[in-house]
C-alpha cells in the first residue's frame, strides 16, 4: 500500500497555513471586523410586508430619519409564508420610541401598497453584548485548557502534554480559519461564530485523538526501532481513510445546507453553515497535515536541544 510522507512534507503545509493566517490578519487590519448588534448594541426593527420592496429606498428612509447608516435585510419565512424586512441600527443607547415610530410611518408612506406592519422591535444593550462576548471567549479558552489536560492524561506514555498543546495549536488554526470567513466575507461576528468554533473544536480534536491513539498503539507494537517521525507517518496513513470518510459525509451535508439556504435567502442559517463548512475542511486539513507533524517538530527540537546541552556539558568537563 502506497503511503504519503506527511512529516517529510510538513514545511509545505506550514507555509500554506502561515499564508492563510497572514491573509486573515491582513484582512482584519485593512477592512476591520464587523460586530453583530448582539456584541455592539443597537436596535432591530422587523416588519412584515407583501410584494416587492426596494431596500435602497428603505436604507435612505432610515438614514434620513435617524441620521445613521443601517443594515437592511429581507427574508422569506417558508413556514409562515411571510416576507420580512429587518432593519438593524447600531446605537449605544437604543433607538427612541419617537425614531422607531418615525421609521415605521415613513415606510408605510413610501410603500402604501405593500402592507408594511411591525412584527417586532427590540433594543440590545451594548454592555450586555460585550459581557456575553467575553463569556463566550472564556468558554473557548476553557475548552482549550480542558482538551490539553485530557490529552496529557490519556496519552501520558507518549508525551501527552506536548501532544495536547500541539493539538490545541491545530485547533487555533481552525478557529482562525472560521474567523477569516467572517472577516473576508463581511459576515457580522455574532453568537454563530462562537457556536461554530466550539463545534469545530469537537470535530477536529476527535480526529486528532484517533491519530494519537494509533501512535500510542504503534509505539507499543514497533517499540524503539521506529522513530517518532515514522510512528506519526504510519499512524496518519492508517487513520486517513476513516478521517476522510467521516468528514466528507459532514462536508457534503453542510454544502447542501449552504446551497439550499442561499437559494431560499435564509441568511441566518448561511452565516452559520458556511463558516461551519470552512471550519470542517480546515479541521480535516489541520488534523492530518498540522497536528502530528507539528508535534514531531517539537519533539525533534527538544531532542536536538538536549543533545546540544549534553555535548556542551562534555566539552566543559574536558
PDB file of C-alpha atoms in Angstrom:
ATOM      1  CA  UNK A   1       0.000   0.000   0.000  1.00  0.00           C
ATOM      2  CA  UNK A   2       1.385   3.395  -1.018  1.00  0.00           C
ATOM      3  CA  UNK A   3       1.817   5.847   1.846  1.00  0.00           C
ATOM      4  CA  UNK A   4       2.354   9.599   1.918  1.00  0.00           C
ATOM      5  CA  UNK A   5       5.217  11.196   3.839  1.00  0.00           C
ATOM      6  CA  UNK A   6       3.308  13.759   5.915  1.00  0.00           C
ATOM      7  CA  UNK A   7       6.251  14.567   8.178  1.00  0.00           C
ATOM      8  CA  UNK A   8       8.733  14.877   5.317  1.00  0.00           C
ATOM      9  CA  UNK A   9       6.467  17.376   3.520  1.00  0.00           C
ATOM     10  CA  UNK A  10       5.470  19.296   6.660  1.00  0.00           C
ATOM     11  CA  UNK A  11       7.234  22.540   5.656  1.00  0.00           C
ATOM     12  CA  UNK A  12       4.918  22.874   2.646  1.00  0.00           C
ATOM     13  CA  UNK A  13       1.883  22.638   4.920  1.00  0.00           C
ATOM     14  CA  UNK A  14       3.397  25.055   7.445  1.00  0.00           C
ATOM     15  CA  UNK A  15       3.922  27.583   4.633  1.00  0.00           C
ATOM     16  CA  UNK A  16       0.351  27.130   3.355  1.00  0.00           C
ATOM     17  CA  UNK A  17      -1.141  27.570   6.833  1.00  0.00           C
ATOM     18  CA  UNK A  18       1.080  30.576   7.566  1.00  0.00           C
ATOM     19  CA  UNK A  19      -0.018  32.197   4.291  1.00  0.00           C
ATOM     20  CA  UNK A  20      -3.715  31.656   5.104  1.00  0.00           C
ATOM     21  CA  UNK A  21      -3.291  33.051   8.621  1.00  0.00           C
ATOM     22  CA  UNK A  22      -1.426  36.075   7.227  1.00  0.00           C
ATOM     23  CA  UNK A  23      -4.293  36.740   4.785  1.00  0.00           C
ATOM     24  CA  UNK A  24      -6.807  36.641   7.656  1.00  0.00           C
ATOM     25  CA  UNK A  25      -4.686  39.040   9.739  1.00  0.00           C
ATOM     26  CA  UNK A  26      -4.249  41.455   6.814  1.00  0.00           C
ATOM     27  CA  UNK A  27      -7.983  41.466   6.056  1.00  0.00           C
ATOM     28  CA  UNK A  28      -8.703  42.088   9.753  1.00  0.00           C
ATOM     29  CA  UNK A  29      -6.420  45.137   9.858  1.00  0.00           C
ATOM     30  CA  UNK A  30      -7.322  46.548   6.441  1.00  0.00           C
ATOM     31  CA  UNK A  31     -11.107  46.030   6.411  1.00  0.00           C
ATOM     32  CA  UNK A  32     -11.786  45.603  10.126  1.00  0.00           C
ATOM     33  CA  UNK A  33     -14.081  43.158  11.901  1.00  0.00           C
ATOM     34  CA  UNK A  34     -17.833  43.647  11.702  1.00  0.00           C
ATOM     35  CA  UNK A  35     -19.504  43.028  15.049  1.00  0.00           C
ATOM     36  CA  UNK A  36     -23.139  41.988  15.114  1.00  0.00           C
ATOM     37  CA  UNK A  37     -25.612  44.078  17.041  1.00  0.00           C
ATOM     38  CA  UNK A  38     -25.536  41.390  19.765  1.00  0.00           C
ATOM     39  CA  UNK A  39     -21.982  42.433  20.629  1.00  0.00           C
ATOM     40  CA  UNK A  40     -22.038  46.197  19.986  1.00  0.00           C
ATOM     41  CA  UNK A  41     -25.621  47.098  20.913  1.00  0.00           C
ATOM     42  CA  UNK A  42     -28.388  48.699  18.877  1.00  0.00           C
ATOM     43  CA  UNK A  43     -31.975  48.356  17.716  1.00  0.00           C
ATOM     44  CA  UNK A  44     -33.572  45.733  15.469  1.00  0.00           C
ATOM     45  CA  UNK A  45     -36.800  46.639  13.683  1.00  0.00           C
ATOM     46  CA  UNK A  46     -38.574  43.770  11.961  1.00  0.00           C
ATOM     47  CA  UNK A  47     -41.535  44.246   9.616  1.00  0.00           C
ATOM     48  CA  UNK A  48     -43.757  42.024   7.511  1.00  0.00           C
ATOM     49  CA  UNK A  49     -44.745  43.143   4.027  1.00  0.00           C
ATOM     50  CA  UNK A  50     -46.188  41.913   0.734  1.00  0.00           C
ATOM     51  CA  UNK A  51     -44.957  42.343  -2.824  1.00  0.00           C
ATOM     52  CA  UNK A  52     -41.514  43.783  -3.565  1.00  0.00           C
ATOM     53  CA  UNK A  53     -39.677  46.485  -1.623  1.00  0.00           C
ATOM     54  CA  UNK A  54     -36.642  48.461  -2.797  1.00  0.00           C
ATOM     55  CA  UNK A  55     -34.120  48.015   0.034  1.00  0.00           C
ATOM     56  CA  UNK A  56     -32.085  51.013  -1.170  1.00  0.00           C
ATOM     57  CA  UNK A  57     -35.133  53.216  -0.517  1.00  0.00           C
ATOM     58  CA  UNK A  58     -35.504  51.640   2.930  1.00  0.00           C
ATOM     59  CA  UNK A  59     -31.858  52.471   3.610  1.00  0.00           C
ATOM     60  CA  UNK A  60     -32.410  56.091   2.518  1.00  0.00           C
ATOM     61  CA  UNK A  61     -35.534  56.429   4.675  1.00  0.00           C
ATOM     62  CA  UNK A  62     -33.720  55.059   7.719  1.00  0.00           C
ATOM     63  CA  UNK A  63     -30.720  57.362   7.242  1.00  0.00           C
ATOM     64  CA  UNK A  64     -32.915  60.444   6.678  1.00  0.00           C
ATOM     65  CA  UNK A  65     -34.996  59.641   9.759  1.00  0.00           C
ATOM     66  CA  UNK A  66     -32.221  58.718  12.203  1.00  0.00           C
ATOM     67  CA  UNK A  67     -29.058  60.162  10.659  1.00  0.00           C
ATOM     68  CA  UNK A  68     -27.413  56.729  10.911  1.00  0.00           C
ATOM     69  CA  UNK A  69     -26.483  54.029   8.433  1.00  0.00           C
ATOM     70  CA  UNK A  70     -28.346  50.747   8.823  1.00  0.00           C
ATOM     71  CA  UNK A  71     -28.130  47.120   7.771  1.00  0.00           C
ATOM     72  CA  UNK A  72     -31.146  46.134   5.655  1.00  0.00           C
ATOM     73  CA  UNK A  73     -32.136  42.501   5.093  1.00  0.00           C
ATOM     74  CA  UNK A  74     -35.163  40.778   3.604  1.00  0.00           C
ATOM     75  CA  UNK A  75     -36.067  37.139   4.121  1.00  0.00           C
ATOM     76  CA  UNK A  76     -38.823  34.662   3.315  1.00  0.00           C
ATOM     77  CA  UNK A  77     -40.228  32.552   6.128  1.00  0.00           C
ATOM     78  CA  UNK A  78     -41.022  29.220   4.453  1.00  0.00           C
ATOM     79  CA  UNK A  79     -43.092  28.075   7.453  1.00  0.00           C
ATOM     80  CA  UNK A  80     -45.442  31.077   7.724  1.00  0.00           C
ATOM     81  CA  UNK A  81     -45.138  32.283   4.139  1.00  0.00           C
ATOM     82  CA  UNK A  82     -44.389  35.798   5.396  1.00  0.00           C
ATOM     83  CA  UNK A  83     -41.806  38.098   3.848  1.00  0.00           C
ATOM     84  CA  UNK A  84     -39.894  40.074   6.464  1.00  0.00           C
ATOM     85  CA  UNK A  85     -37.821  43.246   6.386  1.00  0.00           C
ATOM     86  CA  UNK A  86     -35.158  43.588   9.083  1.00  0.00           C
ATOM     87  CA  UNK A  87     -33.536  46.961   9.822  1.00  0.00           C
ATOM     88  CA  UNK A  88     -30.546  46.857  12.166  1.00  0.00           C
ATOM     89  CA  UNK A  89     -29.240  50.108  13.643  1.00  0.00           C
ATOM     90  CA  UNK A  90     -26.060  50.189  15.761  1.00  0.00           C
ATOM     91  CA  UNK A  91     -26.748  52.531  18.694  1.00  0.00           C
ATOM     92  CA  UNK A  92     -25.206  52.563  22.159  1.00  0.00           C
ATOM     93  CA  UNK A  93     -28.437  53.502  23.980  1.00  0.00           C
ATOM     94  CA  UNK A  94     -31.056  52.060  21.655  1.00  0.00           C
ATOM     95  CA  UNK A  95     -33.381  53.915  19.297  1.00  0.00           C
ATOM     96  CA  UNK A  96     -36.011  56.133  20.909  1.00  0.00           C
ATOM     97  CA  UNK A  97     -39.708  55.310  20.543  1.00  0.00           C
ATOM     98  CA  UNK A  98     -40.171  58.502  18.511  1.00  0.00           C
ATOM     99  CA  UNK A  99     -37.496  57.444  15.999  1.00  0.00           C
ATOM    100  CA  UNK A 100     -38.951  53.924  15.789  1.00  0.00           C
ATOM    101  CA  UNK A 101     -42.403  55.330  15.032  1.00  0.00           C
ATOM    102  CA  UNK A 102     -40.930  57.789  12.528  1.00  0.00           C
ATOM    103  CA  UNK A 103     -39.275  54.953  10.572  1.00  0.00           C
ATOM    104  CA  UNK A 104     -42.481  52.907  10.612  1.00  0.00           C
ATOM    105  CA  UNK A 105     -44.611  55.843   9.414  1.00  0.00           C
ATOM    106  CA  UNK A 106     -42.098  56.703   6.670  1.00  0.00           C
ATOM    107  CA  UNK A 107     -42.057  53.096   5.416  1.00  0.00           C
ATOM    108  CA  UNK A 108     -45.857  52.917   5.299  1.00  0.00           C
ATOM    109  CA  UNK A 109     -45.970  56.224   3.437  1.00  0.00           C
ATOM    110  CA  UNK A 110     -43.274  55.172   0.924  1.00  0.00           C
ATOM    111  CA  UNK A 111     -44.759  51.694   0.340  1.00  0.00           C
ATOM    112  CA  UNK A 112     -48.549  52.126   0.737  1.00  0.00           C
ATOM    113  CA  UNK A 113     -49.384  49.055  -1.359  1.00  0.00           C
ATOM    114  CA  UNK A 114     -47.026  46.655   0.444  1.00  0.00           C
ATOM    115  CA  UNK A 115     -48.948  46.255   3.733  1.00  0.00           C
ATOM    116  CA  UNK A 116     -45.940  47.110   5.897  1.00  0.00           C
ATOM    117  CA  UNK A 117     -46.613  46.096   9.514  1.00  0.00           C
ATOM    118  CA  UNK A 118     -44.417  45.992  12.611  1.00  0.00           C
ATOM    119  CA  UNK A 119     -43.541  42.422  13.581  1.00  0.00           C
ATOM    120  CA  UNK A 120     -41.049  43.059  16.383  1.00  0.00           C
ATOM    121  CA  UNK A 121     -38.792  45.844  17.690  1.00  0.00           C
ATOM    122  CA  UNK A 122     -36.009  45.090  20.155  1.00  0.00           C
ATOM    123  CA  UNK A 123     -33.147  47.032  21.750  1.00  0.00           C
ATOM    124  CA  UNK A 124     -29.824  45.337  22.552  1.00  0.00           C
ATOM    125  CA  UNK A 125     -27.676  46.837  25.308  1.00  0.00           C
ATOM    126  CA  UNK A 126     -24.001  47.217  24.302  1.00  0.00           C
ATOM    127  CA  UNK A 127     -22.710  46.411  27.810  1.00  0.00           C
ATOM    128  CA  UNK A 128     -24.660  43.141  27.905  1.00  0.00           C
ATOM    129  CA  UNK A 129     -23.356  42.283  24.429  1.00  0.00           C
ATOM    130  CA  UNK A 130     -19.736  42.862  25.467  1.00  0.00           C
ATOM    131  CA  UNK A 131     -20.240  40.799  28.613  1.00  0.00           C
ATOM    132  CA  UNK A 132     -21.733  37.985  26.545  1.00  0.00           C
ATOM    133  CA  UNK A 133     -18.786  38.111  24.118  1.00  0.00           C
ATOM    134  CA  UNK A 134     -16.284  37.891  26.988  1.00  0.00           C
ATOM    135  CA  UNK A 135     -18.113  34.892  28.468  1.00  0.00           C
ATOM    136  CA  UNK A 136     -18.042  33.182  25.076  1.00  0.00           C
ATOM    137  CA  UNK A 137     -14.288  33.763  24.726  1.00  0.00           C
ATOM    138  CA  UNK A 138     -13.743  32.412  28.248  1.00  0.00           C
ATOM    139  CA  UNK A 139     -15.738  29.307  27.267  1.00  0.00           C
ATOM    140  CA  UNK A 140     -13.477  28.763  24.237  1.00  0.00           C
ATOM    141  CA  UNK A 141     -10.321  29.279  26.343  1.00  0.00           C
ATOM    142  CA  UNK A 142     -11.639  26.838  28.965  1.00  0.00           C
ATOM    143  CA  UNK A 143     -12.290  24.278  26.215  1.00  0.00           C
ATOM    144  CA  UNK A 144      -8.667  24.593  25.052  1.00  0.00           C
ATOM    145  CA  UNK A 145      -7.333  24.058  28.594  1.00  0.00           C
ATOM    146  CA  UNK A 146      -9.575  21.037  29.225  1.00  0.00           C
ATOM    147  CA  UNK A 147      -8.526  19.478  25.903  1.00  0.00           C
ATOM    148  CA  UNK A 148      -4.838  19.839  26.827  1.00  0.00           C
ATOM    149  CA  UNK A 149      -5.447  18.261  30.245  1.00  0.00           C
ATOM    150  CA  UNK A 150      -7.438  15.385  28.742  1.00  0.00           C
ATOM    151  CA  UNK A 151      -4.817  14.561  26.092  1.00  0.00           C
ATOM    152  CA  UNK A 152      -1.979  14.958  28.618  1.00  0.00           C
ATOM    153  CA  UNK A 153      -3.602  12.361  30.898  1.00  0.00           C
ATOM    154  CA  UNK A 154      -4.807   9.952  28.222  1.00  0.00           C
ATOM    155  CA  UNK A 155      -1.542   9.880  26.251  1.00  0.00           C
ATOM    156  CA  UNK A 156       0.971  10.413  29.048  1.00  0.00           C
ATOM    157  CA  UNK A 157       3.022   7.390  27.885  1.00  0.00           C
ATOM    158  CA  UNK A 158       3.892   9.146  24.613  1.00  0.00           C
ATOM    159  CA  UNK A 159       4.372  12.679  25.960  1.00  0.00           C
ATOM    160  CA  UNK A 160       0.729  13.681  26.264  1.00  0.00           C
ATOM    161  CA  UNK A 161       1.245  17.275  27.403  1.00  0.00           C
ATOM    162  CA  UNK A 162       3.162  18.318  24.288  1.00  0.00           C
ATOM    163  CA  UNK A 163       0.721  16.319  22.138  1.00  0.00           C
ATOM    164  CA  UNK A 164      -2.154  18.221  23.754  1.00  0.00           C
ATOM    165  CA  UNK A 165      -0.522  21.602  23.178  1.00  0.00           C
ATOM    166  CA  UNK A 166       0.156  20.803  19.506  1.00  0.00           C
ATOM    167  CA  UNK A 167      -3.416  19.559  19.117  1.00  0.00           C
ATOM    168  CA  UNK A 168      -4.719  22.847  20.525  1.00  0.00           C
ATOM    169  CA  UNK A 169      -2.441  24.828  18.193  1.00  0.00           C
ATOM    170  CA  UNK A 170      -4.077  22.960  15.303  1.00  0.00           C
ATOM    171  CA  UNK A 171      -7.480  23.909  16.761  1.00  0.00           C
ATOM    172  CA  UNK A 172      -6.399  27.559  16.966  1.00  0.00           C
ATOM    173  CA  UNK A 173      -5.563  27.273  13.263  1.00  0.00           C
ATOM    174  CA  UNK A 174      -9.142  26.089  12.613  1.00  0.00           C
ATOM    175  CA  UNK A 175     -10.631  28.868  14.768  1.00  0.00           C
ATOM    176  CA  UNK A 176      -8.623  31.440  12.786  1.00  0.00           C
ATOM    177  CA  UNK A 177      -9.914  29.998   9.506  1.00  0.00           C
ATOM    178  CA  UNK A 178     -13.503  30.335  10.775  1.00  0.00           C
ATOM    179  CA  UNK A 179     -12.736  33.885  11.929  1.00  0.00           C
ATOM    180  CA  UNK A 180     -11.307  34.556   8.466  1.00  0.00           C
ATOM    181  CA  UNK A 181     -14.606  33.562   6.826  1.00  0.00           C
ATOM    182  CA  UNK A 182     -16.464  36.145   8.928  1.00  0.00           C
ATOM    183  CA  UNK A 183     -13.867  38.837   8.150  1.00  0.00           C
ATOM    184  CA  UNK A 184     -13.315  38.176   4.426  1.00  0.00           C
ATOM    185  CA  UNK A 185     -16.994  37.654   3.541  1.00  0.00           C
ATOM    186  CA  UNK A 186     -18.076  40.562   5.776  1.00  0.00           C
ATOM    187  CA  UNK A 187     -20.334  38.438   7.951  1.00  0.00           C
ATOM    188  CA  UNK A 188     -21.032  40.245  11.243  1.00  0.00           C
ATOM    189  CA  UNK A 189     -19.403  38.450  14.171  1.00  0.00           C
ATOM    190  CA  UNK A 190     -22.233  37.066  16.327  1.00  0.00           C
ATOM    191  CA  UNK A 191     -23.052  34.079  18.522  1.00  0.00           C
ATOM    192  CA  UNK A 192     -22.881  31.876  15.406  1.00  0.00           C
ATOM    193  CA  UNK A 193     -19.098  32.412  15.425  1.00  0.00           C
ATOM    194  CA  UNK A 194     -18.775  31.058  18.963  1.00  0.00           C
ATOM    195  CA  UNK A 195     -21.110  28.135  18.190  1.00  0.00           C
ATOM    196  CA  UNK A 196     -19.147  27.210  15.046  1.00  0.00           C
ATOM    197  CA  UNK A 197     -15.778  27.416  16.828  1.00  0.00           C
ATOM    198  CA  UNK A 198     -16.955  25.185  19.693  1.00  0.00           C
ATOM    199  CA  UNK A 199     -18.409  22.636  17.257  1.00  0.00           C
ATOM    200  CA  UNK A 200     -15.220  22.606  15.167  1.00  0.00           C
ATOM    201  CA  UNK A 201     -13.176  22.036  18.331  1.00  0.00           C
ATOM    202  CA  UNK A 202     -15.182  18.877  18.978  1.00  0.00           C
ATOM    203  CA  UNK A 203     -14.973  17.537  15.421  1.00  0.00           C
ATOM    204  CA  UNK A 204     -11.307  18.349  14.871  1.00  0.00           C
ATOM    205  CA  UNK A 205      -9.921  17.186  18.212  1.00  0.00           C
ATOM    206  CA  UNK A 206     -11.815  13.895  17.883  1.00  0.00           C
ATOM    207  CA  UNK A 207      -9.908  13.061  14.677  1.00  0.00           C
ATOM    208  CA  UNK A 208      -6.636  14.206  16.263  1.00  0.00           C
ATOM    209  CA  UNK A 209      -7.217  11.912  19.246  1.00  0.00           C
ATOM    210  CA  UNK A 210      -7.805   8.988  16.867  1.00  0.00           C
ATOM    211  CA  UNK A 211      -4.369   9.629  15.321  1.00  0.00           C
ATOM    212  CA  UNK A 212      -2.709   9.962  18.744  1.00  0.00           C
ATOM    213  CA  UNK A 213      -4.335   6.671  19.730  1.00  0.00           C
ATOM    214  CA  UNK A 214      -2.819   4.998  16.661  1.00  0.00           C
ATOM    215  CA  UNK A 215       0.589   6.498  17.534  1.00  0.00           C
ATOM    216  CA  UNK A 216       0.378   5.048  21.040  1.00  0.00           C
ATOM    217  CA  UNK A 217      -0.619   1.628  19.700  1.00  0.00           C
ATOM    218  CA  UNK A 218       2.109   1.624  17.032  1.00  0.00           C
ATOM    219  CA  UNK A 219       4.704   2.637  19.590  1.00  0.00           C
ATOM    220  CA  UNK A 220       3.692  -0.372  21.676  1.00  0.00           C
ATOM    221  CA  UNK A 221       3.889  -2.680  18.646  1.00  0.00           C
ATOM    222  CA  UNK A 222       7.048  -1.325  16.992  1.00  0.00           C
ATOM    223  CA  UNK A 223       8.975  -0.249  20.092  1.00  0.00           C
ATOM    224  CA  UNK A 224      12.184   1.821  19.869  1.00  0.00           C
ATOM    225  CA  UNK A 225      13.053   0.627  16.345  1.00  0.00           C
ATOM    226  CA  UNK A 226      10.651   3.226  14.878  1.00  0.00           C
ATOM    227  CA  UNK A 227      11.412   6.940  15.215  1.00  0.00           C
ATOM    228  CA  UNK A 228       8.693   9.396  16.253  1.00  0.00           C
ATOM    229  CA  UNK A 229       8.534  10.684  12.654  1.00  0.00           C
ATOM    230  CA  UNK A 230       7.956   7.145  11.352  1.00  0.00           C
ATOM    231  CA  UNK A 231       5.328   6.473  14.035  1.00  0.00           C
ATOM    232  CA  UNK A 232       3.395   9.625  13.152  1.00  0.00           C
ATOM    233  CA  UNK A 233       3.584   8.907   9.406  1.00  0.00           C
ATOM    234  CA  UNK A 234       2.366   5.332   9.836  1.00  0.00           C
ATOM    235  CA  UNK A 235      -0.430   6.389  12.194  1.00  0.00           C
ATOM    236  CA  UNK A 236      -1.734   9.211   9.983  1.00  0.00           C
ATOM    237  CA  UNK A 237      -1.773   6.931   6.924  1.00  0.00           C
ATOM    238  CA  UNK A 238      -3.636   4.241   8.897  1.00  0.00           C
ATOM    239  CA  UNK A 239      -6.250   6.765  10.111  1.00  0.00           C
ATOM    240  CA  UNK A 240      -6.573   8.633   6.813  1.00  0.00           C
ATOM    241  CA  UNK A 241      -9.474   6.699   5.286  1.00  0.00           C
ATOM    242  CA  UNK A 242     -11.518   6.833   8.476  1.00  0.00           C
ATOM    243  CA  UNK A 243     -10.947  10.582   8.956  1.00  0.00           C
ATOM    244  CA  UNK A 244     -11.747  11.444   5.340  1.00  0.00           C
ATOM    245  CA  UNK A 245     -14.872   9.270   5.094  1.00  0.00           C
ATOM    246  CA  UNK A 246     -16.362  10.702   8.293  1.00  0.00           C
ATOM    247  CA  UNK A 247     -15.566  14.301   7.396  1.00  0.00           C
ATOM    248  CA  UNK A 248     -16.608  14.117   3.730  1.00  0.00           C
ATOM    249  CA  UNK A 249     -20.101  12.964   4.743  1.00  0.00           C
ATOM    250  CA  UNK A 250     -20.457  16.001   7.031  1.00  0.00           C
ATOM    251  CA  UNK A 251     -18.973  18.357   4.427  1.00  0.00           C
ATOM    252  CA  UNK A 252     -21.470  17.154   1.788  1.00  0.00           C
ATOM    253  CA  UNK A 253     -24.356  17.740   4.214  1.00  0.00           C
ATOM    254  CA  UNK A 254     -23.120  21.244   5.079  1.00  0.00           C
ATOM    255  CA  UNK A 255     -22.578  22.080   1.392  1.00  0.00           C
ATOM    256  CA  UNK A 256     -26.173  21.076   0.663  1.00  0.00           C
ATOM    257  CA  UNK A 257     -27.450  23.244   3.523  1.00  0.00           C
ATOM    258  CA  UNK A 258     -25.420  26.212   2.232  1.00  0.00           C
ATOM    259  CA  UNK A 259     -26.800  25.890  -1.309  1.00  0.00           C
ATOM    260  CA  UNK A 260     -30.424  25.468  -0.167  1.00  0.00           C
ATOM    261  CA  UNK A 261     -30.306  28.374   2.310  1.00  0.00           C
ATOM    262  CA  UNK A 262     -28.634  30.691  -0.218  1.00  0.00           C
ATOM    263  CA  UNK A 263     -31.312  29.855  -2.816  1.00  0.00           C
ATOM    264  CA  UNK A 264     -34.097  30.359  -0.239  1.00  0.00           C
ATOM    265  CA  UNK A 265     -32.496  33.528   1.136  1.00  0.00           C
ATOM    266  CA  UNK A 266     -32.244  32.297   4.731  1.00  0.00           C
ATOM    267  CA  UNK A 267     -29.229  34.429   5.666  1.00  0.00           C
ATOM    268  CA  UNK A 268     -29.297  33.494   9.362  1.00  0.00           C
ATOM    269  CA  UNK A 269     -28.563  29.838   8.512  1.00  0.00           C
ATOM    270  CA  UNK A 270     -25.991  30.703   5.831  1.00  0.00           C
ATOM    271  CA  UNK A 271     -23.987  32.714   8.396  1.00  0.00           C
ATOM    272  CA  UNK A 272     -23.736  29.514  10.449  1.00  0.00           C
ATOM    273  CA  UNK A 273     -23.493  26.782   7.808  1.00  0.00           C
ATOM    274  CA  UNK A 274     -20.858  28.399   5.559  1.00  0.00           C
ATOM    275  CA  UNK A 275     -18.300  29.136   8.334  1.00  0.00           C
ATOM    276  CA  UNK A 276     -19.018  25.649   9.674  1.00  0.00           C
ATOM    277  CA  UNK A 277     -18.253  24.179   6.241  1.00  0.00           C
ATOM    278  CA  UNK A 278     -14.929  26.021   6.016  1.00  0.00           C
ATOM    279  CA  UNK A 279     -14.138  25.065   9.615  1.00  0.00           C
ATOM    280  CA  UNK A 280     -14.790  21.396   8.860  1.00  0.00           C
ATOM    281  CA  UNK A 281     -12.461  21.470   5.848  1.00  0.00           C
ATOM    282  CA  UNK A 282      -9.831  23.258   7.928  1.00  0.00           C
ATOM    283  CA  UNK A 283     -10.304  20.696  10.712  1.00  0.00           C
ATOM    284  CA  UNK A 284      -9.624  17.793   8.355  1.00  0.00           C
ATOM    285  CA  UNK A 285      -6.561  19.586   6.993  1.00  0.00           C
ATOM    286  CA  UNK A 286      -5.101  20.528  10.396  1.00  0.00           C
ATOM    287  CA  UNK A 287      -5.718  17.076  11.871  1.00  0.00           C
ATOM    288  CA  UNK A 288      -3.870  15.325   9.055  1.00  0.00           C
ATOM    289  CA  UNK A 289      -1.240  17.851   7.990  1.00  0.00           C
ATOM    290  CA  UNK A 290      -0.585  20.044  11.048  1.00  0.00           C
ATOM    291  CA  UNK A 291      -1.162  18.443  14.473  1.00  0.00           C
ATOM    292  CA  UNK A 292       1.013  15.318  14.103  1.00  0.00           C
ATOM    293  CA  UNK A 293       3.858  16.865  12.067  1.00  0.00           C
ATOM    294  CA  UNK A 294       3.937  19.873  14.427  1.00  0.00           C
ATOM    295  CA  UNK A 295       4.284  17.502  17.376  1.00  0.00           C
ATOM    296  CA  UNK A 296       7.190  15.744  15.625  1.00  0.00           C
ATOM    297  CA  UNK A 297       8.849  19.126  15.013  1.00  0.00           C
ATOM    298  CA  UNK A 298       8.594  19.961  18.724  1.00  0.00           C
ATOM    299  CA  UNK A 299       9.937  16.587  19.883  1.00  0.00           C
ATOM    300  CA  UNK A 300      12.825  16.771  17.409  1.00  0.00           C
ATOM    301  CA  UNK A 301      13.623  20.282  18.631  1.00  0.00           C
ATOM    302  CA  UNK A 302      13.651  19.072  22.249  1.00  0.00           C
ATOM    303  CA  UNK A 303      15.869  16.122  21.348  1.00  0.00           C
ATOM    304  CA  UNK A 304      18.272  18.379  19.440  1.00  0.00           C
ATOM    305  CA  UNK A 305      18.398  20.827  22.343  1.00  0.00           C
ATOM    306  CA  UNK A 306      19.076  18.027  24.826  1.00  0.00           C
ATOM    307  CA  UNK A 307      21.867  16.688  22.612  1.00  0.00           C
ATOM    308  CA  UNK A 308      23.437  20.151  22.368  1.00  0.00           C
ATOM    309  CA  UNK A 309      23.323  20.550  26.152  1.00  0.00           C
ATOM    310  CA  UNK A 310      24.848  17.099  26.558  1.00  0.00           C
ATOM    311  CA  UNK A 311      27.683  17.895  24.138  1.00  0.00           C
ATOM    312  CA  UNK A 312      28.191  21.254  25.819  1.00  0.00           C
ATOM    313  CA  UNK A 313      28.481  19.517  29.193  1.00  0.00           C
ATOM    314  CA  UNK A 314      31.086  17.090  27.846  1.00  0.00           C
ATOM    315  CA  UNK A 315      33.083  19.997  26.408  1.00  0.00           C
ATOM    316  CA  UNK A 316      33.206  21.751  29.778  1.00  0.00           C
ATOM    317  CA  UNK A 317      34.408  18.586  31.559  1.00  0.00           C
ATOM    318  CA  UNK A 318      37.313  18.270  29.108  1.00  0.00           C
TER     319      UNK A 318
END
